[in-house]
PDB file of C-alpha atoms in Angstrom:
ATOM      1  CA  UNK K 464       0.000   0.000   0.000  1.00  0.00           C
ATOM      2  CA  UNK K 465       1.284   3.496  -0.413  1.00  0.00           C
ATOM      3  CA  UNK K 466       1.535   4.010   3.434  1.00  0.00           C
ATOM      4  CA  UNK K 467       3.762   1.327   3.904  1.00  0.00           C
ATOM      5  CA  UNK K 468       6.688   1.895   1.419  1.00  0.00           C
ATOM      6  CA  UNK K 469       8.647  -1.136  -0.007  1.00  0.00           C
ATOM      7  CA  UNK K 470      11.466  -1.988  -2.058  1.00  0.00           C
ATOM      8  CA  UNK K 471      15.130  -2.848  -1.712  1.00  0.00           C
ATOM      9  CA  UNK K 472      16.039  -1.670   0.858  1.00  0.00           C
ATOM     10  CA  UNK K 473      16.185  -2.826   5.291  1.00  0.00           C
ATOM     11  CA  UNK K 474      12.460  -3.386   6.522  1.00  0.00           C
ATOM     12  CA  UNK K 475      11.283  -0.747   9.404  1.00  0.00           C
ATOM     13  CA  UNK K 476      11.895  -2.636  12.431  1.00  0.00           C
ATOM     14  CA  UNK K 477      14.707  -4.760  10.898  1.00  0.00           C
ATOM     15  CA  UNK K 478      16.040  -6.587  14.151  1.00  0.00           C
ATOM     16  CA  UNK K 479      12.138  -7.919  14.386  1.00  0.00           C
ATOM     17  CA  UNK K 480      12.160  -9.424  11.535  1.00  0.00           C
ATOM     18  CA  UNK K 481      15.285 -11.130  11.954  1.00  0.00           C
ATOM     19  CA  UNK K 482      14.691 -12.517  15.313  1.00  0.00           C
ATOM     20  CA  UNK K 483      11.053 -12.736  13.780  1.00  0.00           C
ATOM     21  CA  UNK K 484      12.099 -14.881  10.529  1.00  0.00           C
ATOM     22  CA  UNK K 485      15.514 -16.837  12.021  1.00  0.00           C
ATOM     23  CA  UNK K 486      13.314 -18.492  15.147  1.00  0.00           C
ATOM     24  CA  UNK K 487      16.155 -17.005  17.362  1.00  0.00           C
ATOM     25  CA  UNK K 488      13.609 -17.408  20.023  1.00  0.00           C
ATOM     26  CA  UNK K 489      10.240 -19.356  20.160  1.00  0.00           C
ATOM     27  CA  UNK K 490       7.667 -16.862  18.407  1.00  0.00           C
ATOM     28  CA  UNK K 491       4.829 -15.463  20.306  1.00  0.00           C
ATOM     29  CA  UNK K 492       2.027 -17.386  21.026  1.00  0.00           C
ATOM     30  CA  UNK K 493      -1.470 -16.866  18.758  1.00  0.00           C
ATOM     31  CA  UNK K 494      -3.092 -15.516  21.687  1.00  0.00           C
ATOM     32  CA  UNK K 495      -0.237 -12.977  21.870  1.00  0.00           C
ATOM     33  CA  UNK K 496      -0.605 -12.655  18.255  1.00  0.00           C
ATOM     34  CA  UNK K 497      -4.349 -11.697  18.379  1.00  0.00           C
ATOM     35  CA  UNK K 498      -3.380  -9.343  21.528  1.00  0.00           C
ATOM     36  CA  UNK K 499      -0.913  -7.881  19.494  1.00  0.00           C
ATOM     37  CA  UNK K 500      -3.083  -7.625  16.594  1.00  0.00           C
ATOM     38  CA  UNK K 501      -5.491  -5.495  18.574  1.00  0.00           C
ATOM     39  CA  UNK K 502      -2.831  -3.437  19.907  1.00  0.00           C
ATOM     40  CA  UNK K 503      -1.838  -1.968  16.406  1.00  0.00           C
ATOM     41  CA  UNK K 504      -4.716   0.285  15.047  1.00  0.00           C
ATOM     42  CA  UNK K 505      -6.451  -0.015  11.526  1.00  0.00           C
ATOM     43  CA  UNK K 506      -3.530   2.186   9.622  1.00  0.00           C
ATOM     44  CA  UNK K 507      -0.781  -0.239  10.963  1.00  0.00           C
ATOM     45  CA  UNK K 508       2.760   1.014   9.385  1.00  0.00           C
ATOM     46  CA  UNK K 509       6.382   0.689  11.438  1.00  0.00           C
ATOM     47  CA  UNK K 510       5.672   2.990  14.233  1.00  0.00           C
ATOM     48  CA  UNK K 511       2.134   1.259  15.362  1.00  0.00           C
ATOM     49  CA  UNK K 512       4.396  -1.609  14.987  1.00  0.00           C
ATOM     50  CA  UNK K 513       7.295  -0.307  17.151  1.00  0.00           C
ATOM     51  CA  UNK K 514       4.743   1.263  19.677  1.00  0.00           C
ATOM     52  CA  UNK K 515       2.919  -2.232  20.109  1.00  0.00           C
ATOM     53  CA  UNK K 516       6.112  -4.147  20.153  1.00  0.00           C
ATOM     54  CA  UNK K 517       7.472  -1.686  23.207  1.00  0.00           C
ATOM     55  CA  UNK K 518       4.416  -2.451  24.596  1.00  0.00           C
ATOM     56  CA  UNK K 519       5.017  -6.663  24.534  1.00  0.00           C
ATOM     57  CA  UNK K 520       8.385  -5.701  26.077  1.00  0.00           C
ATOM     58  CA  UNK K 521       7.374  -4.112  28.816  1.00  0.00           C
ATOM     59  CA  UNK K 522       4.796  -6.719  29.427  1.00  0.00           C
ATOM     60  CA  UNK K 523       1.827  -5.122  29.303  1.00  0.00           C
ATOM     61  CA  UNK K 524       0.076  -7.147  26.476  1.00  0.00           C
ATOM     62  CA  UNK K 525      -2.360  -9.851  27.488  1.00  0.00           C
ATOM     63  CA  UNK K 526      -0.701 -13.588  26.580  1.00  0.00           C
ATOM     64  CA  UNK K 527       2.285 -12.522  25.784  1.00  0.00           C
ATOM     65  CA  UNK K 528       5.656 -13.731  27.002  1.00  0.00           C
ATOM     66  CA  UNK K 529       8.235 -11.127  27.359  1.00  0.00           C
ATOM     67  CA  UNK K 530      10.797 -11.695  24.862  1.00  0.00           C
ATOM     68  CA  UNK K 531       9.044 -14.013  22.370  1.00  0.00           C
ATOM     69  CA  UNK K 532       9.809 -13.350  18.759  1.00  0.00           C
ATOM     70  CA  UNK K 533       7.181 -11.684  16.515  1.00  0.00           C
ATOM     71  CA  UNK K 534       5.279 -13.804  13.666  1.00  0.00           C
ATOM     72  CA  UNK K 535       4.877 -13.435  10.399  1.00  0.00           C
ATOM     73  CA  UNK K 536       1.205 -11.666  10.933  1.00  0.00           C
ATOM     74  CA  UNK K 537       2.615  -8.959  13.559  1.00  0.00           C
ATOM     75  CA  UNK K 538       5.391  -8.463  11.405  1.00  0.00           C
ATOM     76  CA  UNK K 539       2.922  -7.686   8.429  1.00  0.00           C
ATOM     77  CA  UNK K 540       1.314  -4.883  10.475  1.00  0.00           C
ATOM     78  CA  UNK K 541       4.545  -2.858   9.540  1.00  0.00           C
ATOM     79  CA  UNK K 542       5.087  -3.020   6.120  1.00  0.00           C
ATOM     80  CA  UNK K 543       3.393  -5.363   3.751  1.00  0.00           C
ATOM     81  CA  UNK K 544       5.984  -7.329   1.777  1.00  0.00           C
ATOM     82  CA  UNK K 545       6.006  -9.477  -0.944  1.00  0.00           C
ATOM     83  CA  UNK K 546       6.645 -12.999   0.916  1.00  0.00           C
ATOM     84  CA  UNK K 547       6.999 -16.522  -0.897  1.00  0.00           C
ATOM     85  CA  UNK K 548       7.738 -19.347   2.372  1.00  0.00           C
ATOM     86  CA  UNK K 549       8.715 -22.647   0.230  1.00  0.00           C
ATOM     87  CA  UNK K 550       8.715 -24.783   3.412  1.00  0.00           C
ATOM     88  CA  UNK K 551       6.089 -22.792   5.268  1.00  0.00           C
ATOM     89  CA  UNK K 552       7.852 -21.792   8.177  1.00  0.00           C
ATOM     90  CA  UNK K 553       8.826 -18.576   9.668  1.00  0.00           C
ATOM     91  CA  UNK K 554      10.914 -18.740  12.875  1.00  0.00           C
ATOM     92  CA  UNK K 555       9.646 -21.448  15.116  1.00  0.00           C
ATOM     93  CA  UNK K 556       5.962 -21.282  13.209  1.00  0.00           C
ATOM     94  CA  UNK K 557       5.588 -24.471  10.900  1.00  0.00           C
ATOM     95  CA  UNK K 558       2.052 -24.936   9.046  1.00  0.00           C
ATOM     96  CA  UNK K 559       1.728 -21.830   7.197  1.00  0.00           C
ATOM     97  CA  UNK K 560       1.043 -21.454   4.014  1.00  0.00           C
ATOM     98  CA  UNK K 561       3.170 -22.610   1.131  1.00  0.00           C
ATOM     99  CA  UNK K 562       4.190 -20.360  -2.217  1.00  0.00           C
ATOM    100  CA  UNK K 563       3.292 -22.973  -5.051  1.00  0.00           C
ATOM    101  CA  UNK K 564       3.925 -20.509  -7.453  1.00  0.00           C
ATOM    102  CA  UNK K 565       5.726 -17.827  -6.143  1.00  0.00           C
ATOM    103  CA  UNK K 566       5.143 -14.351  -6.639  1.00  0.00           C
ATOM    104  CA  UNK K 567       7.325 -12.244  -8.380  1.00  0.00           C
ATOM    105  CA  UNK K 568       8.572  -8.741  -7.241  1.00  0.00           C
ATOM    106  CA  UNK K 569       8.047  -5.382  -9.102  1.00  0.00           C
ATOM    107  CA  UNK K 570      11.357  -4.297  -9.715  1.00  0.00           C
ATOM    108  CA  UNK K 571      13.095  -2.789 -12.562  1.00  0.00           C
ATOM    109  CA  UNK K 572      15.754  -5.839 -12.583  1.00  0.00           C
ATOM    110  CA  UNK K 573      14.516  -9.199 -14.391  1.00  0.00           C
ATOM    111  CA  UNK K 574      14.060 -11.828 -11.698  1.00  0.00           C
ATOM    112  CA  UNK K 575      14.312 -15.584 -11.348  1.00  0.00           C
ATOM    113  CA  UNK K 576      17.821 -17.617 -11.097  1.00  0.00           C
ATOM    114  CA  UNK K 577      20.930 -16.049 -12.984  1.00  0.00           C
ATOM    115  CA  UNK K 578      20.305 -18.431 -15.689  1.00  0.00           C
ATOM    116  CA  UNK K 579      17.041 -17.767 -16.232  1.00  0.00           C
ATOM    117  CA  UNK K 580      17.384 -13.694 -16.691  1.00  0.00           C
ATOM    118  CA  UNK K 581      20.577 -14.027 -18.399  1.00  0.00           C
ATOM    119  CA  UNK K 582      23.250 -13.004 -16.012  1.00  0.00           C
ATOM    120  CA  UNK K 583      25.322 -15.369 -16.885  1.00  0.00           C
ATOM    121  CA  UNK K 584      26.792 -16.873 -13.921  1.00  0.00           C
ATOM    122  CA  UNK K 585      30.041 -17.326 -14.064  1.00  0.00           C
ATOM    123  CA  UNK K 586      31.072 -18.895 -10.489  1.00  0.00           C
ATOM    124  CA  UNK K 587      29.382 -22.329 -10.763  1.00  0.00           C
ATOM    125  CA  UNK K 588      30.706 -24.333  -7.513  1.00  0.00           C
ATOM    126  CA  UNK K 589      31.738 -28.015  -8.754  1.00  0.00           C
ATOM    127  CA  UNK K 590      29.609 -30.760  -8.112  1.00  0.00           C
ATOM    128  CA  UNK K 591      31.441 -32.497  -5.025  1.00  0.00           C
ATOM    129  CA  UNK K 592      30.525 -33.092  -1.570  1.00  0.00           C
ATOM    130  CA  UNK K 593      32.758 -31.117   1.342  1.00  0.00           C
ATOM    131  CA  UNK K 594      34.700 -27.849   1.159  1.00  0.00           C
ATOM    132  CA  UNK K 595      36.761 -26.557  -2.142  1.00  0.00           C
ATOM    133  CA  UNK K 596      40.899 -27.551  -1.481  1.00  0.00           C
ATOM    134  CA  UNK K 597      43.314 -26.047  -2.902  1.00  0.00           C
ATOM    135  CA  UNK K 598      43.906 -22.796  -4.774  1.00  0.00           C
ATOM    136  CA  UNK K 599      40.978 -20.476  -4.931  1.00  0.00           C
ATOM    137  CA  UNK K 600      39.363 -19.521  -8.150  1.00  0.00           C
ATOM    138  CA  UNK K 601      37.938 -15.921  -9.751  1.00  0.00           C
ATOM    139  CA  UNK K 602      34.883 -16.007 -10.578  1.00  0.00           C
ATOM    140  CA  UNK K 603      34.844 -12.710 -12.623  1.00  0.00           C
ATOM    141  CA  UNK K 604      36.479 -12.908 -16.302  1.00  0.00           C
ATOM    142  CA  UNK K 605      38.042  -9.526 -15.556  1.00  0.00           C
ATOM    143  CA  UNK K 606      41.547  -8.214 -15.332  1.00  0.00           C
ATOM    144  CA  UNK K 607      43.539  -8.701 -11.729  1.00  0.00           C
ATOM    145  CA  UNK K 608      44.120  -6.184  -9.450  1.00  0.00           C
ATOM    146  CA  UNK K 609      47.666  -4.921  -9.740  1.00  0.00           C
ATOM    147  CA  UNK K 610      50.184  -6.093  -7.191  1.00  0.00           C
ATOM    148  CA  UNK K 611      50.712  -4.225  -4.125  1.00  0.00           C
ATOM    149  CA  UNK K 612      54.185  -4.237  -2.508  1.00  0.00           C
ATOM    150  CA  UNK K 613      53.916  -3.455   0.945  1.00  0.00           C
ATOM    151  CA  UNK K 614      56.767  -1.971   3.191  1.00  0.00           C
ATOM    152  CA  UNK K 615      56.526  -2.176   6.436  1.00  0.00           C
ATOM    153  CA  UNK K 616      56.701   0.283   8.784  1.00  0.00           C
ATOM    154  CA  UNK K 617      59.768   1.435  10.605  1.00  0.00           C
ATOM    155  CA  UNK K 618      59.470  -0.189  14.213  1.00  0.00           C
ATOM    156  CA  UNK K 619      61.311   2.611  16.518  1.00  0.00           C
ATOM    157  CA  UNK K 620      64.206   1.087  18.801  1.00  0.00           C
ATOM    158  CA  UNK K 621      64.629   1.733  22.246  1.00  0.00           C
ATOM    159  CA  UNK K 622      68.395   1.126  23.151  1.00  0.00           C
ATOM    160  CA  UNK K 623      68.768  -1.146  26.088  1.00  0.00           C
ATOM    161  CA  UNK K 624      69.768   0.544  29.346  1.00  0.00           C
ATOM    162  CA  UNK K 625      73.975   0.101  29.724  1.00  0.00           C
ATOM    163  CA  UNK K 626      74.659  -0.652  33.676  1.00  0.00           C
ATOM    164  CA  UNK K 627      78.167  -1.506  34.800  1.00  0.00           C
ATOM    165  CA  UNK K 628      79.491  -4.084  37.248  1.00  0.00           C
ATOM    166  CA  UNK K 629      82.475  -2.723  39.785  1.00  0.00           C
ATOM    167  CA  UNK K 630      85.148  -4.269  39.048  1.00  0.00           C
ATOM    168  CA  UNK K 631      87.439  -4.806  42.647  1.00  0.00           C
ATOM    169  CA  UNK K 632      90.228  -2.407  42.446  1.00  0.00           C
ATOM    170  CA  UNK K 633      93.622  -4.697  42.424  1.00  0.00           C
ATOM    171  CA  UNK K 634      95.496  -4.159  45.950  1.00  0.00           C
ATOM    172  CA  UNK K 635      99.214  -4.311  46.492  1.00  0.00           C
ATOM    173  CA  UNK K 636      99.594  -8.200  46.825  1.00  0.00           C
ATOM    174  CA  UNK K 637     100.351 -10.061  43.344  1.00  0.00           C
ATOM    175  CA  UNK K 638      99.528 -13.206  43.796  1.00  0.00           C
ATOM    176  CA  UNK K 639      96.429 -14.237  41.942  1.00  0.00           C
ATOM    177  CA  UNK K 640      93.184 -14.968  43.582  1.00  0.00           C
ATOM    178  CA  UNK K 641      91.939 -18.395  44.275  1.00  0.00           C
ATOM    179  CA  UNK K 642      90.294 -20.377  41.421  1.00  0.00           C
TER     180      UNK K 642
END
């Protein structure tokens, strides 16, 4: 909707929607859903949002747990974006619905895989199981960086302190101390 801006670009609320979408902690409870639900009024947009999360924080929303991670649906009540689950999960929430055919973005760039809108991708991983050994590859067909020569920095001395040991003045006699 035109009140809640999109694009490409960090959602409002950011941190919420990672803890929200990574299941960081367990998300909030349906009942604290609906209670949160209620909270936001009918505009919605990133500051209801905020002021209805500061509200679950300070504990002051009806079946909420302090500290529980927002779902999907309170999350939508601050910007409305364009969301495709293949596994239908978000966070600890399983059981939601699946993207069959998922929707496509409005942006100015093609989208789909790099094959698909011609990109030509040219870093294509081999097909083996475990980590890459061994030298590591370019993936860009473009000239190399010129080498650098480094010199490092003069490292300033400090000259050890000198100290003398007396040496015992020789006396009169001339007969060579004990061994």
């Amino acid at each position: 909707t035109a009140s809640i801006p999109g694009g490409h670009r960090n959602p409002e609320n950011k941190f919420s929607w990672v803890v929200g979408c990574l299941g960081i902690v367990d998300s909030c409870s349906s009942a604290c859903e609906q209670s949160f639900l209620g909270c936001v009024s009918s505009s919605g947009g990133w500051e209801e949002f905020a002021r209805c999360e500061g509200e679950l924080e300070m504990g002051n929303l009806a079946n909420c747990v302090v500290g529980c991670a927002p779902t999907l649906e309170m999350l939508k009540t601050s910007e409305t974006p364009l969301i495709n689950l293949s596994e239908g999960k978000f966070g600890t929430q399983s059981g939601l619905d699946i993207a069959t055919t998922p929707q496509q973005p409005n942006c100015a760039k093609p989208f789909g895989t790099f094959d698909e809108v011609g990109y030509g991708n040219r870093c294509r991983p081999a097909n083996v199981v475990g980590p890459a050994e061994g030298e590591i590859e370019s993936c860009t067909d473009s000239t190399p960086a010129p080498a650098v020569t480094l010199t490092p920095a003069p490292i300033a001395s400090t000259p050890a302190p000198v100290t003398s040991t007396p040496v015992p003045s020789s006396t009169s006699s001339s007969t060579p101390a004990p061994v």
